Amino acid sequence: MAPAAVVFTVVLLAVGCVLAVAAGDAPAPASPPPAPTGWLKAHATFYGGADASDTMGVRAGTGTCTRRGYGTRTAALSTVLFNDGASCGQCYKIACDRKAAPMWCKPGVTVTVTATNFCPPNWELPSNNGGWCNPPRPHFDMAQPAWEKIGIYRAGIIPVLYQRVPCVKKGGVRFTINGHDYFNLVLVTNVAAAGSIKSMDVKSSSSKDWIPMARNWGANWHSLAYLTGQRLSFRVTNTDGQTIEFINVVPQGWKFGQTFASNLQFK
């Protein structure tokens, strides 16, 4: 557990920033702006123990994170970085800012994390004393193993420098189908390069046309069409503008809750 001075109550969304809201197919929100170049300043805390199994007192769903292939190199983003969920899946290289806090930094090291969660504001605490994720603060609440690559445990919170970097992933893009009939919720994970998705379409074996999907939350996209059990293809465009068609990636007879790995990946 982190030192008491930095313990704060935070409810993190599970990997992929899952919040399944059975709403109508509203237009997807605007894609995030291009990542700024160079290093930017922020702060970072950590959650969980050495195995990243818990937050600072609250479960964070990191077990699911690990099963999704992200391991413990993950972070929850504050509101300003989270961008209403559009930043889910993006990767950031982070270093402790030795000029600002030399006694709390491990020199000469960086760590790259994937954005998998949201660190919501805590309006009951001031931004400089516990409300670390309050707007407009850029803040990373990192899995403890990732945080300890760059910071000294006793610090609890450290100033950092960060920059967005291309994601490097093993294997192809994965699709997990949740929901129910007429509400198909597809979680897209293991996305390389940009890491984040701009738009997504689905086509079933009973149709020749692509059906636009709407961003439900984070890396989850939904369609209200009846697709249950049909062979499915997905057309995915990442936030760098690259489009890949994953033809027949989901076989006929699939069940809700299953995950399907493709052989294709963004570059």
Short mmCIF file of C-alpha atoms in Angstrom, two decimals:
data_model
loop_
_atom_site.label_atom_id
_atom_site.label_comp_id
_atom_site.label_asym_id
_atom_site.label_seq_id
_atom_site.Cartn_x
_atom_site.Cartn_y
_atom_site.Cartn_z
CA MET A 1 0.00 0.00 0.00
CA ALA A 2 1.23 3.50 -0.82
CA PRO A 3 2.10 5.94 2.00
CA ALA A 4 -0.92 7.44 3.73
CA ALA A 5 -0.12 10.89 2.39
CA VAL A 6 -1.05 9.86 -1.07
CA VAL A 7 -3.84 7.39 -0.47
CA PHE A 8 -6.98 8.48 -2.22
CA THR A 9 -10.20 6.79 -3.14
CA VAL A 10 -10.39 6.12 -6.82
CA VAL A 11 -12.73 3.93 -8.77
CA LEU A 12 -11.03 2.67 -11.91
CA LEU A 13 -12.88 1.30 -14.89
CA ALA A 14 -11.86 -2.21 -15.92
CA VAL A 15 -9.53 -2.88 -18.85
CA GLY A 16 -10.67 -1.42 -22.08
CA CYS A 17 -12.42 1.22 -20.01
CA VAL A 18 -15.57 -0.88 -20.02
CA LEU A 19 -18.85 0.82 -19.27
CA ALA A 20 -21.55 -0.97 -21.21
CA VAL A 21 -24.43 1.43 -21.64
CA ALA A 22 -27.23 0.11 -23.76
CA ALA A 23 -27.84 3.34 -25.61
CA GLY A 24 -28.72 4.19 -29.18
CA ASP A 25 -26.10 4.30 -31.89
CA ALA A 26 -24.95 7.84 -31.29
CA PRO A 27 -22.15 9.18 -33.47
CA ALA A 28 -18.67 8.38 -32.21
CA PRO A 29 -17.00 11.29 -30.43
CA ALA A 30 -14.30 13.20 -32.19
CA SER A 31 -10.98 11.42 -32.37
CA PRO A 32 -8.27 12.65 -30.01
CA PRO A 33 -5.96 15.37 -31.31
CA PRO A 34 -2.52 14.35 -32.55
CA ALA A 35 -0.15 13.61 -29.72
CA PRO A 36 2.16 16.56 -29.00
CA THR A 37 5.82 16.03 -29.68
CA GLY A 38 8.54 16.05 -27.05
CA TRP A 39 8.27 15.40 -23.34
CA LEU A 40 5.44 16.81 -21.24
CA LYS A 41 5.13 17.16 -17.48
CA ALA A 42 2.70 15.28 -15.25
CA HIS A 43 2.62 13.36 -11.97
CA ALA A 44 2.22 9.67 -11.24
CA THR A 45 0.93 7.59 -8.34
CA PHE A 46 0.48 3.81 -8.19
CA TYR A 47 -2.19 1.31 -7.33
CA GLY A 48 -2.11 -2.28 -6.19
CA GLY A 49 0.62 -4.37 -4.69
CA ALA A 50 3.65 -5.86 -6.32
CA ASP A 51 1.35 -7.98 -8.48
CA ALA A 52 -0.93 -4.99 -9.28
CA SER A 53 -3.91 -6.98 -8.00
CA ASP A 54 -5.55 -4.12 -6.09
CA THR A 55 -5.84 -0.37 -6.19
CA MET A 56 -5.08 1.75 -3.14
CA GLY A 57 -7.86 -0.05 -1.30
CA VAL A 58 -10.16 -0.63 -4.30
CA ARG A 59 -10.16 -3.45 -6.84
CA ALA A 60 -9.07 -2.23 -10.25
CA GLY A 61 -9.69 -5.22 -12.47
CA THR A 62 -6.01 -5.68 -13.21
CA GLY A 63 -6.50 -9.43 -13.32
CA THR A 64 -8.63 -8.87 -16.39
CA CYS A 65 -5.89 -6.58 -17.65
CA THR A 66 -3.35 -9.33 -17.40
CA ARG A 67 -5.57 -11.83 -19.17
CA ARG A 68 -6.04 -9.33 -21.97
CA GLY A 69 -2.30 -9.41 -22.55
CA TYR A 70 -1.33 -6.05 -21.06
CA GLY A 71 0.49 -7.49 -18.07
CA THR A 72 1.29 -4.94 -15.36
CA ARG A 73 2.51 -2.18 -17.69
CA THR A 74 -0.76 -0.30 -17.41
CA ALA A 75 -2.06 3.03 -16.17
CA ALA A 76 -5.27 4.87 -15.43
CA LEU A 77 -5.45 8.32 -17.00
CA SER A 78 -6.85 11.51 -15.50
CA THR A 79 -9.71 13.29 -17.26
CA VAL A 80 -7.52 15.56 -19.36
CA LEU A 81 -5.59 12.59 -20.76
CA PHE A 82 -8.48 10.13 -20.92
CA ASN A 83 -10.35 12.20 -23.51
CA ASP A 84 -13.76 10.64 -22.81
CA GLY A 85 -12.32 7.20 -23.39
CA ALA A 86 -10.83 7.90 -26.82
CA SER A 87 -7.32 7.44 -25.42
CA CYS A 88 -7.93 3.87 -24.29
CA GLY A 89 -5.23 1.61 -25.64
CA GLN A 90 -2.67 4.34 -26.30
CA CYS A 91 0.88 3.90 -25.06
CA TYR A 92 3.02 6.33 -23.10
CA LYS A 93 6.71 6.34 -22.27
CA ILE A 94 7.21 7.74 -18.78
CA ALA A 95 10.33 8.84 -16.86
CA CYS A 96 10.64 10.25 -13.37
CA ASP A 97 11.55 13.94 -13.48
CA ARG A 98 14.91 13.96 -11.67
CA LYS A 99 15.25 17.73 -11.93
CA ALA A 100 12.06 18.17 -9.94
CA ALA A 101 12.57 15.35 -7.40
CA PRO A 102 16.03 13.76 -7.61
CA MET A 103 15.68 11.90 -4.30
CA TRP A 104 12.57 10.01 -5.45
CA CYS A 105 13.64 9.05 -8.99
CA LYS A 106 15.47 6.03 -10.33
CA PRO A 107 18.00 7.42 -12.80
CA GLY A 108 18.30 6.53 -16.44
CA VAL A 109 15.16 4.43 -16.80
CA THR A 110 11.80 4.77 -18.50
CA VAL A 111 8.73 2.57 -18.60
CA THR A 112 6.09 2.26 -21.32
CA VAL A 113 2.50 1.71 -20.23
CA THR A 114 -0.80 1.12 -21.97
CA ALA A 115 -3.81 3.25 -21.01
CA THR A 116 -6.43 0.78 -19.81
CA ASN A 117 -8.35 2.63 -17.09
CA PHE A 118 -9.83 5.96 -16.04
CA CYS A 119 -8.78 7.79 -12.88
CA PRO A 120 -11.82 9.96 -12.02
CA PRO A 121 -11.67 13.27 -10.17
CA ASN A 122 -11.95 13.37 -6.40
CA TRP A 123 -13.59 16.73 -5.78
CA GLU A 124 -13.51 16.25 -2.00
CA LEU A 125 -9.73 16.69 -2.02
CA PRO A 126 -7.63 19.55 -3.39
CA SER A 127 -5.77 18.91 -6.62
CA ASN A 128 -2.40 19.29 -4.91
CA ASN A 129 -3.22 17.07 -1.95
CA GLY A 130 -5.00 13.85 -2.84
CA GLY A 131 -7.15 14.96 -5.76
CA TRP A 132 -4.38 14.04 -8.14
CA CYS A 133 -6.68 13.20 -11.05
CA ASN A 134 -8.75 16.38 -10.82
CA PRO A 135 -8.89 18.47 -14.02
CA PRO A 136 -6.87 20.02 -15.46
CA ARG A 137 -4.04 17.89 -14.03
CA PRO A 138 -2.38 15.39 -16.39
CA HIS A 139 -1.89 12.37 -14.16
CA PHE A 140 -1.03 8.68 -14.43
CA ASP A 141 -2.18 6.23 -11.77
CA MET A 142 0.09 3.34 -12.69
CA ALA A 143 0.17 -0.32 -11.76
CA GLN A 144 2.72 -0.56 -8.96
CA PRO A 145 5.25 -2.77 -10.80
CA ALA A 146 5.39 -0.24 -13.64
CA TRP A 147 5.63 2.73 -11.26
CA GLU A 148 8.45 1.17 -9.28
CA LYS A 149 10.54 0.92 -12.43
CA ILE A 150 11.00 4.68 -12.24
CA GLY A 151 10.15 5.79 -8.69
CA ILE A 152 11.14 5.10 -5.09
CA TYR A 153 8.27 3.43 -3.21
CA ARG A 154 8.30 5.78 -0.20
CA ALA A 155 7.56 8.79 -2.40
CA GLY A 156 4.07 7.61 -3.28
CA ILE A 157 3.70 10.35 -5.89
CA ILE A 158 6.41 11.57 -8.26
CA PRO A 159 6.73 14.22 -10.96
CA VAL A 160 7.17 12.61 -14.36
CA LEU A 161 7.93 13.40 -17.96
CA TYR A 162 5.89 11.58 -20.58
CA GLN A 163 5.36 11.26 -24.29
CA ARG A 164 2.97 9.23 -26.36
CA VAL A 165 4.70 6.46 -28.33
CA PRO A 166 3.63 3.78 -30.82
CA CYS A 167 2.33 0.64 -29.15
CA VAL A 168 4.24 -2.59 -29.71
CA LYS A 169 2.09 -5.70 -29.36
CA LYS A 170 2.53 -9.41 -29.97
CA GLY A 171 0.07 -11.18 -32.23
CA GLY A 172 -2.98 -9.73 -33.91
CA VAL A 173 -5.85 -7.48 -32.86
CA ARG A 174 -8.39 -9.22 -30.61
CA PHE A 175 -12.16 -8.87 -30.43
CA THR A 176 -14.26 -9.81 -27.39
CA ILE A 177 -18.02 -9.91 -27.91
CA ASN A 178 -20.28 -9.15 -24.97
CA GLY A 179 -23.86 -7.93 -24.66
CA HIS A 180 -26.96 -9.75 -25.87
CA ASP A 181 -29.25 -10.03 -28.89
CA TYR A 182 -29.64 -6.62 -30.57
CA PHE A 183 -26.89 -5.17 -28.40
CA ASN A 184 -23.49 -6.38 -29.51
CA LEU A 185 -20.66 -4.88 -27.47
CA VAL A 186 -17.24 -5.49 -28.98
CA LEU A 187 -14.09 -4.80 -26.99
CA VAL A 188 -11.03 -4.25 -29.21
CA THR A 189 -7.69 -5.05 -27.57
CA ASN A 190 -4.03 -5.69 -28.36
CA VAL A 191 -3.94 -2.83 -30.85
CA ALA A 192 -0.45 -1.86 -31.99
CA ALA A 193 0.80 1.43 -33.46
CA ALA A 194 -1.70 4.17 -32.48
CA GLY A 195 -3.27 1.84 -29.92
CA SER A 196 -6.60 3.66 -30.09
CA ILE A 197 -9.53 3.31 -32.47
CA LYS A 198 -11.21 6.10 -34.44
CA SER A 199 -14.07 4.18 -36.07
CA MET A 200 -15.38 0.65 -36.50
CA ASP A 201 -17.86 -1.18 -38.73
CA VAL A 202 -19.26 -4.70 -38.71
CA LYS A 203 -20.53 -6.96 -41.50
CA SER A 204 -22.36 -10.23 -40.95
CA SER A 205 -22.58 -13.29 -43.17
CA SER A 206 -26.20 -12.38 -43.93
CA SER A 207 -25.36 -8.93 -45.31
CA LYS A 208 -23.17 -7.42 -48.01
CA ASP A 209 -23.04 -4.02 -46.35
CA TRP A 210 -20.86 -2.64 -43.58
CA ILE A 211 -22.82 -1.41 -40.56
CA PRO A 212 -21.28 1.50 -38.62
CA MET A 213 -20.70 0.84 -34.94
CA ALA A 214 -20.75 3.48 -32.21
CA ARG A 215 -18.21 3.96 -29.45
CA ASN A 216 -19.88 2.80 -26.27
CA TRP A 217 -17.03 3.60 -23.91
CA GLY A 218 -13.30 3.53 -24.32
CA ALA A 219 -12.31 0.58 -26.49
CA ASN A 220 -15.85 -0.82 -26.59
CA TRP A 221 -17.96 -0.42 -29.72
CA HIS A 222 -21.57 -1.47 -30.10
CA SER A 223 -24.17 -2.26 -32.73
CA LEU A 224 -27.91 -2.70 -32.26
CA ALA A 225 -28.25 -5.02 -35.25
CA TYR A 226 -29.13 -8.67 -34.78
CA LEU A 227 -25.83 -10.48 -35.30
CA THR A 228 -26.04 -13.39 -32.88
CA GLY A 229 -24.30 -16.51 -34.12
CA GLN A 230 -23.51 -15.10 -37.57
CA ARG A 231 -20.05 -15.03 -39.09
CA LEU A 232 -18.68 -11.53 -38.53
CA SER A 233 -16.11 -9.23 -40.11
CA PHE A 234 -14.87 -5.95 -38.68
CA ARG A 235 -13.48 -2.88 -40.41
CA VAL A 236 -11.36 -0.88 -37.98
CA THR A 237 -9.70 2.51 -38.46
CA ASN A 238 -7.17 3.62 -35.88
CA THR A 239 -6.53 7.22 -34.83
CA ASP A 240 -3.57 7.40 -37.22
CA GLY A 241 -5.97 6.80 -40.12
CA GLN A 242 -4.95 3.24 -41.00
CA THR A 243 -7.83 0.90 -41.84
CA ILE A 244 -7.80 -2.90 -41.68
CA GLU A 245 -10.62 -5.27 -42.65
CA PHE A 246 -10.73 -8.34 -40.43
CA ILE A 247 -12.70 -10.62 -42.72
CA ASN A 248 -14.57 -13.50 -41.06
CA VAL A 249 -12.56 -13.05 -37.86
CA VAL A 250 -15.57 -14.29 -35.86
CA PRO A 251 -16.82 -17.73 -36.95
CA GLN A 252 -20.42 -18.79 -37.24
CA GLY A 253 -21.94 -20.04 -34.01
CA TRP A 254 -20.03 -17.73 -31.66
CA LYS A 255 -21.26 -17.07 -28.12
CA PHE A 256 -21.30 -13.90 -26.05
CA GLY A 257 -18.22 -13.64 -23.86
CA GLN A 258 -15.86 -15.20 -26.39
CA THR A 259 -12.63 -13.59 -27.63
CA PHE A 260 -11.33 -13.98 -31.17
CA ALA A 261 -7.74 -13.23 -32.16
CA SER A 262 -6.94 -12.11 -35.68
CA ASN A 263 -3.74 -12.58 -37.68
CA LEU A 264 -3.66 -8.90 -38.66
CA GLN A 265 -2.08 -5.97 -36.86
CA PHE A 266 -1.67 -2.22 -37.31
CA LYS A 267 1.77 -0.90 -38.22
#
